[in-house]
mmCIF file of C-alpha atoms in Angstrom:
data_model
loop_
_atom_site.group_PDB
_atom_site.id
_atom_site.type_symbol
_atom_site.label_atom_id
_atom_site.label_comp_id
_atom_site.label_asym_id
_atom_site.label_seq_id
_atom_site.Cartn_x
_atom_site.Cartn_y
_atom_site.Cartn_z
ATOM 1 C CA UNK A 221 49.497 54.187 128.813
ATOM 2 C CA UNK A 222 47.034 56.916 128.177
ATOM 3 C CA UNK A 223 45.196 57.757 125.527
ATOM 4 C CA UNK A 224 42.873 60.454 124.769
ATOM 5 C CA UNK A 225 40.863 59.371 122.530
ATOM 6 C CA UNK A 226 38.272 57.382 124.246
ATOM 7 C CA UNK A 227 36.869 53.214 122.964
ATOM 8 C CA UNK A 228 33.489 54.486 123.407
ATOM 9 C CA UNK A 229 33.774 57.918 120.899
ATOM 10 C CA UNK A 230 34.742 56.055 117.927
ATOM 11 C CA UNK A 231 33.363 53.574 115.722
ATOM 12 C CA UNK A 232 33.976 51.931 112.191
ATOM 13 C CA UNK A 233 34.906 54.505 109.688
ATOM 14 C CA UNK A 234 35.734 57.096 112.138
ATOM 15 C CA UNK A 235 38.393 59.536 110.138
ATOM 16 C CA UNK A 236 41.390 60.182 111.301
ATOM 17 C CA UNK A 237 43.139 63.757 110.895
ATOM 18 C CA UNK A 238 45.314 63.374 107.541
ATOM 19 C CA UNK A 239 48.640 64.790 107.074
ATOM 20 C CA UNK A 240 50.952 65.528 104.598
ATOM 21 C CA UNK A 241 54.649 65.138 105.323
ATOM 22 C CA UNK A 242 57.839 66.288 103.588
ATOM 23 C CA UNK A 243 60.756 64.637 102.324
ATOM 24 C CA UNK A 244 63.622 66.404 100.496
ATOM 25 C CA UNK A 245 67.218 65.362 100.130
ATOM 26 C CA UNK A 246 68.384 66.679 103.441
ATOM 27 C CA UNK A 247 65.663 64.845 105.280
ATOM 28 C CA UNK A 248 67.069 61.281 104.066
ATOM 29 C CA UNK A 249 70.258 62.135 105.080
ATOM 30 C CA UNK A 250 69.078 63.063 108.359
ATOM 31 C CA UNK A 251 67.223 59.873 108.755
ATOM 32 C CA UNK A 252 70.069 57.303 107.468
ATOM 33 C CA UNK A 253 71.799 59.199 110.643
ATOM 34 C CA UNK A 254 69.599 58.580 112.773
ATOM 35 C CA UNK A 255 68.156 55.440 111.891
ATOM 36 C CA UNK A 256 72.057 53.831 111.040
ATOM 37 C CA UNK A 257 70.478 53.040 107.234
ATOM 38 C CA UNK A 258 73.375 54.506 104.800
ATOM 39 C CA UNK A 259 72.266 52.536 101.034
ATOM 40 C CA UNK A 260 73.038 55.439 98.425
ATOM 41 C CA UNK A 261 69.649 54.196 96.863
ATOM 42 C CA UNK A 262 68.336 56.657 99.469
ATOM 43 C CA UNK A 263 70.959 59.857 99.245
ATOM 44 C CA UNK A 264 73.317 58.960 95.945
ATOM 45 C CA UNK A 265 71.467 59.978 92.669
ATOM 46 C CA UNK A 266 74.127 58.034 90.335
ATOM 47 C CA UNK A 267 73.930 54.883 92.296
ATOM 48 C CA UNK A 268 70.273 54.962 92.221
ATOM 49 C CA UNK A 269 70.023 55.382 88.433
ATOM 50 C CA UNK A 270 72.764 52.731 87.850
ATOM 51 C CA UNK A 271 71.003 50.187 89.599
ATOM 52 C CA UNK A 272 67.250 51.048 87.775
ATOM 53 C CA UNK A 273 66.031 53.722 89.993
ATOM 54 C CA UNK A 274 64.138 56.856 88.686
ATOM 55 C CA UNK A 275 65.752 58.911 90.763
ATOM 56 C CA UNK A 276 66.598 58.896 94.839
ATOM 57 C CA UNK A 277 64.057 56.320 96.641
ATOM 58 C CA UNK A 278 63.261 57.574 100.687
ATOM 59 C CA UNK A 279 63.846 54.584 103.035
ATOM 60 C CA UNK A 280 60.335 52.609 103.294
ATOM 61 C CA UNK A 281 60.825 52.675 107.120
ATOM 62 C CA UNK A 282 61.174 56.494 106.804
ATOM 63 C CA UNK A 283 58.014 56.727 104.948
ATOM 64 C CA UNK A 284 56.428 53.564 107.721
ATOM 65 C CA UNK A 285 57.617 56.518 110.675
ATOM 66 C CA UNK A 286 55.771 59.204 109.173
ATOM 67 C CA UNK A 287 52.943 57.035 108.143
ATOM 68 C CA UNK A 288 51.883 55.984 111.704
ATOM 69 C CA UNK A 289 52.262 59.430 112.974
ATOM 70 C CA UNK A 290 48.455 60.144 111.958
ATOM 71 C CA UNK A 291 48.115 57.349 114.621
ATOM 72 C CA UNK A 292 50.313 58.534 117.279
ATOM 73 C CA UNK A 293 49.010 62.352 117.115
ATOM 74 C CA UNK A 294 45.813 61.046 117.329
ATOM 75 C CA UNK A 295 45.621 59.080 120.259
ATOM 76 C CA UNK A 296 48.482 61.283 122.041
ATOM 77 C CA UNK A 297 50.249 58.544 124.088
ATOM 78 C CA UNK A 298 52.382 56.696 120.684
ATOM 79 C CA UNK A 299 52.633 53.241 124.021
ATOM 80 C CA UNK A 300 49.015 53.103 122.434
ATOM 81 C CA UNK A 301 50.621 51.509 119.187
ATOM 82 C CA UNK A 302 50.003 47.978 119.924
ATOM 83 C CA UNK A 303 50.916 46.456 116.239
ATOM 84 C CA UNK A 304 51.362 48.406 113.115
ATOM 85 C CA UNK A 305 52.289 46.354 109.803
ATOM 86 C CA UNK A 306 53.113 47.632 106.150
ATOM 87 C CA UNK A 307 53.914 46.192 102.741
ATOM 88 C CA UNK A 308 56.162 48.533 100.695
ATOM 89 C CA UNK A 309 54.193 48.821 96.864
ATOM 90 C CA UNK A 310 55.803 51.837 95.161
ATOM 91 C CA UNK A 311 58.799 54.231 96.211
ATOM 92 C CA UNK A 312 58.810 57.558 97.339
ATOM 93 C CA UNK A 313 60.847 59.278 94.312
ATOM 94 C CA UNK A 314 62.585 62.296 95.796
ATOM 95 C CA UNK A 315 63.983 64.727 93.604
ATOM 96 C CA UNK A 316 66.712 66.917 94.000
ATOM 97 C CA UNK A 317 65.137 70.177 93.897
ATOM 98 C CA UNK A 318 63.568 72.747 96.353
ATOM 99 C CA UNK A 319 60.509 70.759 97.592
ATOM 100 C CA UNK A 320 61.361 67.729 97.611
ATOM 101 C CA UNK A 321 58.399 65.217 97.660
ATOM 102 C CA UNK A 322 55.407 64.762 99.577
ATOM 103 C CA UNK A 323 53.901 61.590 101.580
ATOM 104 C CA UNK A 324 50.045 62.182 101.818
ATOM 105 C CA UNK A 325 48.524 60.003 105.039
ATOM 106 C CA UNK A 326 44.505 59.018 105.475
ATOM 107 C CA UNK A 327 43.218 56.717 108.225
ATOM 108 C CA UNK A 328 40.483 55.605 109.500
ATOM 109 C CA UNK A 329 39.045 53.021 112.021
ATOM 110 C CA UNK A 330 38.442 49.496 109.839
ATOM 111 C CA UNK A 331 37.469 47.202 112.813
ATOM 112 C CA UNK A 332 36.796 47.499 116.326
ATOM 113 C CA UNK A 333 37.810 44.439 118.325
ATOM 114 C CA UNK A 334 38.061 43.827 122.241
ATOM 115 C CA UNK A 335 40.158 45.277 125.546
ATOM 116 C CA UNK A 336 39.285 48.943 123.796
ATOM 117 C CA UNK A 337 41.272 48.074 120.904
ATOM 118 C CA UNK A 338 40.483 49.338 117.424
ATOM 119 C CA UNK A 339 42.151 48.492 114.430
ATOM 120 C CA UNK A 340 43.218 51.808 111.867
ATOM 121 C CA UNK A 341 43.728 51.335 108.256
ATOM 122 C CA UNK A 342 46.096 53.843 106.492
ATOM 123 C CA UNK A 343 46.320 55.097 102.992
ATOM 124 C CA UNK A 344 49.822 56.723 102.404
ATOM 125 C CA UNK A 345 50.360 58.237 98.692
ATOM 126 C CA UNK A 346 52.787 60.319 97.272
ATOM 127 C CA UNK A 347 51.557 61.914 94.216
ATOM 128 C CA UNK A 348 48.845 59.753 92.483
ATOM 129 C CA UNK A 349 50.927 56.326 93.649
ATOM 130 C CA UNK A 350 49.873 54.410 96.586
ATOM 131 C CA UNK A 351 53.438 53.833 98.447
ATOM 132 C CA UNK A 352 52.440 51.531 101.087
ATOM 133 C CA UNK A 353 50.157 48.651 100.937
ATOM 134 C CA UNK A 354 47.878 46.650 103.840
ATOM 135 C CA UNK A 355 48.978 49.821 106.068
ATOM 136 C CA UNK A 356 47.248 48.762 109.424
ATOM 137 C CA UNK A 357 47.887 49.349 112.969
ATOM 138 C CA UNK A 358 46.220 48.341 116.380
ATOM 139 C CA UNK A 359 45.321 50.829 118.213
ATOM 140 C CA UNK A 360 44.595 50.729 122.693
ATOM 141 C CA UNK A 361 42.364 53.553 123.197
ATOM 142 C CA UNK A 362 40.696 54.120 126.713
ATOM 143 C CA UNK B 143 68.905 29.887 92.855
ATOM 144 C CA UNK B 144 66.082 29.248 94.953
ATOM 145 C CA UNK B 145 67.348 29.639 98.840
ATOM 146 C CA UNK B 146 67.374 26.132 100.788
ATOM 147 C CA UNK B 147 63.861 25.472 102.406
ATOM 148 C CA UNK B 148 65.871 23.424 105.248
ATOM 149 C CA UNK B 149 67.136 27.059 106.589
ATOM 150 C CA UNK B 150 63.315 27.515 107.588
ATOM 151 C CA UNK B 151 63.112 27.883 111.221
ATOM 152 C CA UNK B 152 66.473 27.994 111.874
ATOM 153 C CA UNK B 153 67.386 30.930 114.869
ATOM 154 C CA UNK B 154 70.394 32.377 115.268
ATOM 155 C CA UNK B 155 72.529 33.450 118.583
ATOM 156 C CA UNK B 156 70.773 36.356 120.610
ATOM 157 C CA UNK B 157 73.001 39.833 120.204
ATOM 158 C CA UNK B 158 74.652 41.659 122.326
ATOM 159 C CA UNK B 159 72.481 44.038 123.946
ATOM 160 C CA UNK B 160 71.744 47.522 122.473
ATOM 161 C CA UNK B 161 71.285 49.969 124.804
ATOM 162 C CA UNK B 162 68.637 51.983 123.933
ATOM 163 C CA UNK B 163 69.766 56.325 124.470
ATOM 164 C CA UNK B 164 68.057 59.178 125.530
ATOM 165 C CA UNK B 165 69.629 61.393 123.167
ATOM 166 C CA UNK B 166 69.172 58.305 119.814
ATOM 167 C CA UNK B 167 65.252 58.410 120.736
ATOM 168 C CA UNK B 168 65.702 62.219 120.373
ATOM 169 C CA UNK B 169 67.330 62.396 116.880
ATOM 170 C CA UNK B 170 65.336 59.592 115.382
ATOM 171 C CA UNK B 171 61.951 61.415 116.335
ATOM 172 C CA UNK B 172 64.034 64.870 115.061
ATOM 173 C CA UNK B 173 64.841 62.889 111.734
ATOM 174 C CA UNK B 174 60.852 61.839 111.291
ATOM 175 C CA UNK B 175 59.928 65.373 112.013
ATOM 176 C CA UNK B 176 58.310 64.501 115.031
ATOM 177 C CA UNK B 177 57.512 66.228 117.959
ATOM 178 C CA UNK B 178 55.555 64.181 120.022
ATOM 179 C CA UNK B 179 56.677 65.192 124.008
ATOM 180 C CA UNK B 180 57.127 61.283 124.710
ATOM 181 C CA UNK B 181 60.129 60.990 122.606
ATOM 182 C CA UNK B 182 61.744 63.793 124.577
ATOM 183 C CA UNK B 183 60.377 64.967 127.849
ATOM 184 C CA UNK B 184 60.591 62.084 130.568
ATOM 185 C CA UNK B 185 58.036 64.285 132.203
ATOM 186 C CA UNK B 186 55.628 64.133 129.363
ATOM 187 C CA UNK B 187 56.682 60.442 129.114
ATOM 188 C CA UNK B 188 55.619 59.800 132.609
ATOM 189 C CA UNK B 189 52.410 61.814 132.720
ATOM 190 C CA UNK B 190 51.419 59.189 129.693
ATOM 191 C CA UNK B 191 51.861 56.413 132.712
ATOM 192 C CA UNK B 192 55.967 55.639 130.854
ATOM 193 C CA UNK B 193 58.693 54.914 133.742
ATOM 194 C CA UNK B 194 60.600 57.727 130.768
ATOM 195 C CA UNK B 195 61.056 59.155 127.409
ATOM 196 C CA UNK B 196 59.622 56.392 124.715
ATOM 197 C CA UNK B 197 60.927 55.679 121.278
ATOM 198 C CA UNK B 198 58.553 55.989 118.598
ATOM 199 C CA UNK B 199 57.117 53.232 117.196
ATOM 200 C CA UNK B 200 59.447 52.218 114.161
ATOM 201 C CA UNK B 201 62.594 52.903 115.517
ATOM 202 C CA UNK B 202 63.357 49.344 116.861
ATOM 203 C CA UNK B 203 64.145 48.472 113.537
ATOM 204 C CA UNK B 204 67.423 50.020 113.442
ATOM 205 C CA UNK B 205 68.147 47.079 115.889
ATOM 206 C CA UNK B 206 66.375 44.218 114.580
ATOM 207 C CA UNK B 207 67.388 44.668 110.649
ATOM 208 C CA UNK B 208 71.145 44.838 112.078
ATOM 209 C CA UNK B 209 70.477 41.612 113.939
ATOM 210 C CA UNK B 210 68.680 40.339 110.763
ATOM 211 C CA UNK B 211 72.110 40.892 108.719
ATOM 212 C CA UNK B 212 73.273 37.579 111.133
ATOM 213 C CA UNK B 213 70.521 35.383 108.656
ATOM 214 C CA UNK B 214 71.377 37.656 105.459
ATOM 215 C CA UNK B 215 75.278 37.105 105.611
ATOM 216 C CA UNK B 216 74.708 33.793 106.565
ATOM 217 C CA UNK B 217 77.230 32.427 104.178
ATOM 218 C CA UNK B 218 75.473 28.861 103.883
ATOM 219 C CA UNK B 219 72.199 30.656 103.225
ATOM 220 C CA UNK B 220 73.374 32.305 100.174
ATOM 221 C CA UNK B 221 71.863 35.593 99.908
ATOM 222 C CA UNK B 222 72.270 37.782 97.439
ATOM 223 C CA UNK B 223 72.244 41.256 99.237
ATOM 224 C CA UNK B 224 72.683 43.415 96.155
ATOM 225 C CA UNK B 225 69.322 42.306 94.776
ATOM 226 C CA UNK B 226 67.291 42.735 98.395
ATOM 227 C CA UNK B 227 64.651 44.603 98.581
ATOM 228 C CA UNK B 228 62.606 45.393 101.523
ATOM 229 C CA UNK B 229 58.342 44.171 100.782
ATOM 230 C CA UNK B 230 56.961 43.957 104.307
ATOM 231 C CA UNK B 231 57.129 44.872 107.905
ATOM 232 C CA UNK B 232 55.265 44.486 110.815
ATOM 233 C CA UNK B 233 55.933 44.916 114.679
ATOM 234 C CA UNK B 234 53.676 43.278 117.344
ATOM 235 C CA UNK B 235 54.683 45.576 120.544
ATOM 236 C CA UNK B 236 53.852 44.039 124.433
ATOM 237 C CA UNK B 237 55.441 47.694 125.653
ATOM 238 C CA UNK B 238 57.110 50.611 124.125
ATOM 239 C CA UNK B 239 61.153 50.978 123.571
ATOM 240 C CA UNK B 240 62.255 53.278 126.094
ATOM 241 C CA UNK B 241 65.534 55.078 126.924
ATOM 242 C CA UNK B 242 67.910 52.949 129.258
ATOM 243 C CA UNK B 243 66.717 49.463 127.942
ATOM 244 C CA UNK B 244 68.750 47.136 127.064
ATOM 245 C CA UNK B 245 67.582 45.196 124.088
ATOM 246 C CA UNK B 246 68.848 41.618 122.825
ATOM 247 C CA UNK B 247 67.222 40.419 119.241
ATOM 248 C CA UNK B 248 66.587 36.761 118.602
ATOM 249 C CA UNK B 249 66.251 36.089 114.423
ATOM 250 C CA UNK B 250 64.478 32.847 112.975
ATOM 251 C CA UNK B 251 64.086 32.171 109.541
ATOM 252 C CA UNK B 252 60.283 32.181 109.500
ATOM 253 C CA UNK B 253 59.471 31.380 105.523
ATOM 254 C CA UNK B 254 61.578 30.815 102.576
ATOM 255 C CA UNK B 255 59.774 31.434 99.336
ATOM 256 C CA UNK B 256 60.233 31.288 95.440
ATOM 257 C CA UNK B 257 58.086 33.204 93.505
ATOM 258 C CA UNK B 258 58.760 33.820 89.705
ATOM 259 C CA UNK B 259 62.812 33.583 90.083
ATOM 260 C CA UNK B 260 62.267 36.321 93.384
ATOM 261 C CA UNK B 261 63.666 34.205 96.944
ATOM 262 C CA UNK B 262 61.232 35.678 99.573
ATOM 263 C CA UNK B 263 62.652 35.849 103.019
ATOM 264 C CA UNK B 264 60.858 36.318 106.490
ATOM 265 C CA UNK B 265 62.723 37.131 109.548
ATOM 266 C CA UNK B 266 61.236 36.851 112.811
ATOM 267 C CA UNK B 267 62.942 39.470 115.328
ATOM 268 C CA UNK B 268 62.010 38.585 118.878
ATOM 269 C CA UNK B 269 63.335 41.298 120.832
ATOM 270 C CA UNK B 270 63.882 41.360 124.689
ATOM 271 C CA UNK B 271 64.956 43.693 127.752
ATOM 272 C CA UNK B 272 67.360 42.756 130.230
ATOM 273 C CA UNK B 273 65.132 41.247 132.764
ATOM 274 C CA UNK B 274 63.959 38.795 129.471
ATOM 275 C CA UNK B 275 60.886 40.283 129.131
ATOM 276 C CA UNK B 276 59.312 40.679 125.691
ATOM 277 C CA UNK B 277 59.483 44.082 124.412
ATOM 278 C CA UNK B 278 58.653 43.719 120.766
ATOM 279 C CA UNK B 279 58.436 41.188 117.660
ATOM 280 C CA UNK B 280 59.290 42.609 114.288
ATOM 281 C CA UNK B 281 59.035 40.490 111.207
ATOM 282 C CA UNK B 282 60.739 41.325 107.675
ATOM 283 C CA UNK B 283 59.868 40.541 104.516
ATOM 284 C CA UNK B 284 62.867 40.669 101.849
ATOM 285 C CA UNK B 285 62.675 40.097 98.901
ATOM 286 C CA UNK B 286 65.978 39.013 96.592
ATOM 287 C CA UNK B 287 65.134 40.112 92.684
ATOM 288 C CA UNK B 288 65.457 37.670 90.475
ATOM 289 C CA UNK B 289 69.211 38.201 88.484
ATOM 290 C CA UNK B 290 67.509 40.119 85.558
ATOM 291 C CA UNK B 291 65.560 42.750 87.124
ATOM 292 C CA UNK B 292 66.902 45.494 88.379
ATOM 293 C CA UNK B 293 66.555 46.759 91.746
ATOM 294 C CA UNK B 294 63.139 48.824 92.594
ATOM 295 C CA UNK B 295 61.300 49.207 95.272
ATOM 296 C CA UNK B 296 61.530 50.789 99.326
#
């Protein structure tokens, strides 16, 4: 376990390097592959409409993977990930188009705590909605 | 129909064990876009003090939600599936996934709530390797709509 970002260099409110993520169409499909999660809510535009849906939804645990990556780049060793919970508030509407939509991630350091642990809030939007709620991950830094 | 509060702490059977791949870790990090060496170079992996290539940090779920659907088919429990929707989740990690574990899931019914006609459900996942150490805990929220809302939501 080794992480390059040191205990000592950071301290409540220290920003973390945002990122903006895509998701399009293909890249759903690609992660119900991968991740064995096939609901048509998440590729199947018909199904989604006929059960309420605006439109194609991503998976909330696709949107939770990209979320924490802010995390992961930043202290370089993703072992370093000691708990990370979300609440899913609003879904990621992905149109069928060229681009696709966009998941916007912000963190930064809410609480430092002991062992050279820190505690990281998240903010992930796309658009103007906030899609994940009480975003927060603990963090071993060295 | 609210859900029967006597289910509450109920755990079910351990599964089978998954055996966690090489080449899964690969395409779930390829499906998140992400390109983090740990995921895909043991080398990298070890350098970062890992015995080899980790999984990144969501991808347990694909194991504990299919060991969850043990408490959501439970046909005594009653869940509707259709009207599920996922609210929370959380993992508590004492060491990454890595490629060649093999992983057994533990679920207990950890809450059973009604709120406004919705049946709240938390699973605990208690995940272990094959020497019965603890790996990872993941706990899921789901949330059954009531009948006359439609289905919204992650």
């Amino acid at each position: 376990m080794t992480a390059k970002i040191a205990y000592g260099d950071v301290e409540v409110g220290t920003e973390l390097p945002a990122q903006t993520f895509p998701v399009t169409r293909a890249t759903l499909v690609q992660y119900a592959g991968a991740s064995g999660d096939f609901n048509p809510i998440h590729w199947n535009e018909k199904f989604a409409r006929e059960v309420g849906l605006p439109d194609v939804i991503a998976h909330g645990m696709f949107t939770m993977a990209e979320a924490i990556r802010v995390v992961t780049d930043w202290v370089g060793d993703p072992g370093a990930v000691v708990e990370y919970g979300v609440r899913f508030t609003k879904p990621v509407i992905v149109p069928n188009d060229d681009k696709g939509a966009t998941i916007e991630v912000s963190a930064k350091v809410a609480a430092v705590l002991d062992d050279n642990r820190v505690r990281v809030d998240l903010l992930a939007k796309s658009g103007d909605q906030k899609v994940l709620g009480m975003s927060r991950a603990v963090v071993q830094l060295a | 129909m609210a859900l029967d509060q006597s289910f509450v702490g109920r755990s079910y059977p351990p599964t089978d064990p998954y055996e966690v791949g090489r080449e899964k870790i690969r395409e779930f990090a390829e499906a998140v876009g992400d390109t983090n060496p740990a995921y895909a170079d043991t080398e990298a992996a070890k350098a970062l003090g890992h015995p080899d290539v980790i999984a990144p940090p969501t991808f347990v779920f694909a194991i504990t939600f299919k060991a969850a659907g043990q408490v959501i088919e439970d046909p005594q429990l009653g869940l509707d599936y259709s009207r599920v929707v996922h609210g929370d989740q959380k993992f508590a990690y004492t060491r990454p996934v890595r490629a060649g574990d093999r992983l057994t899931v533990t679920s207990t019914i950890e809450a059973i709530k009604s709120m406004a006609g919705n049946d709240i459900l938390d699973i605990r996942g208690e995940v272990h390797d094959e020497a019965g150490e603890h790996v990872v805990t993941a706990w899921t929220k789901l949330v059954a709509r009531a009948a006359e809302t439609a289905a919204e939501g992650a």
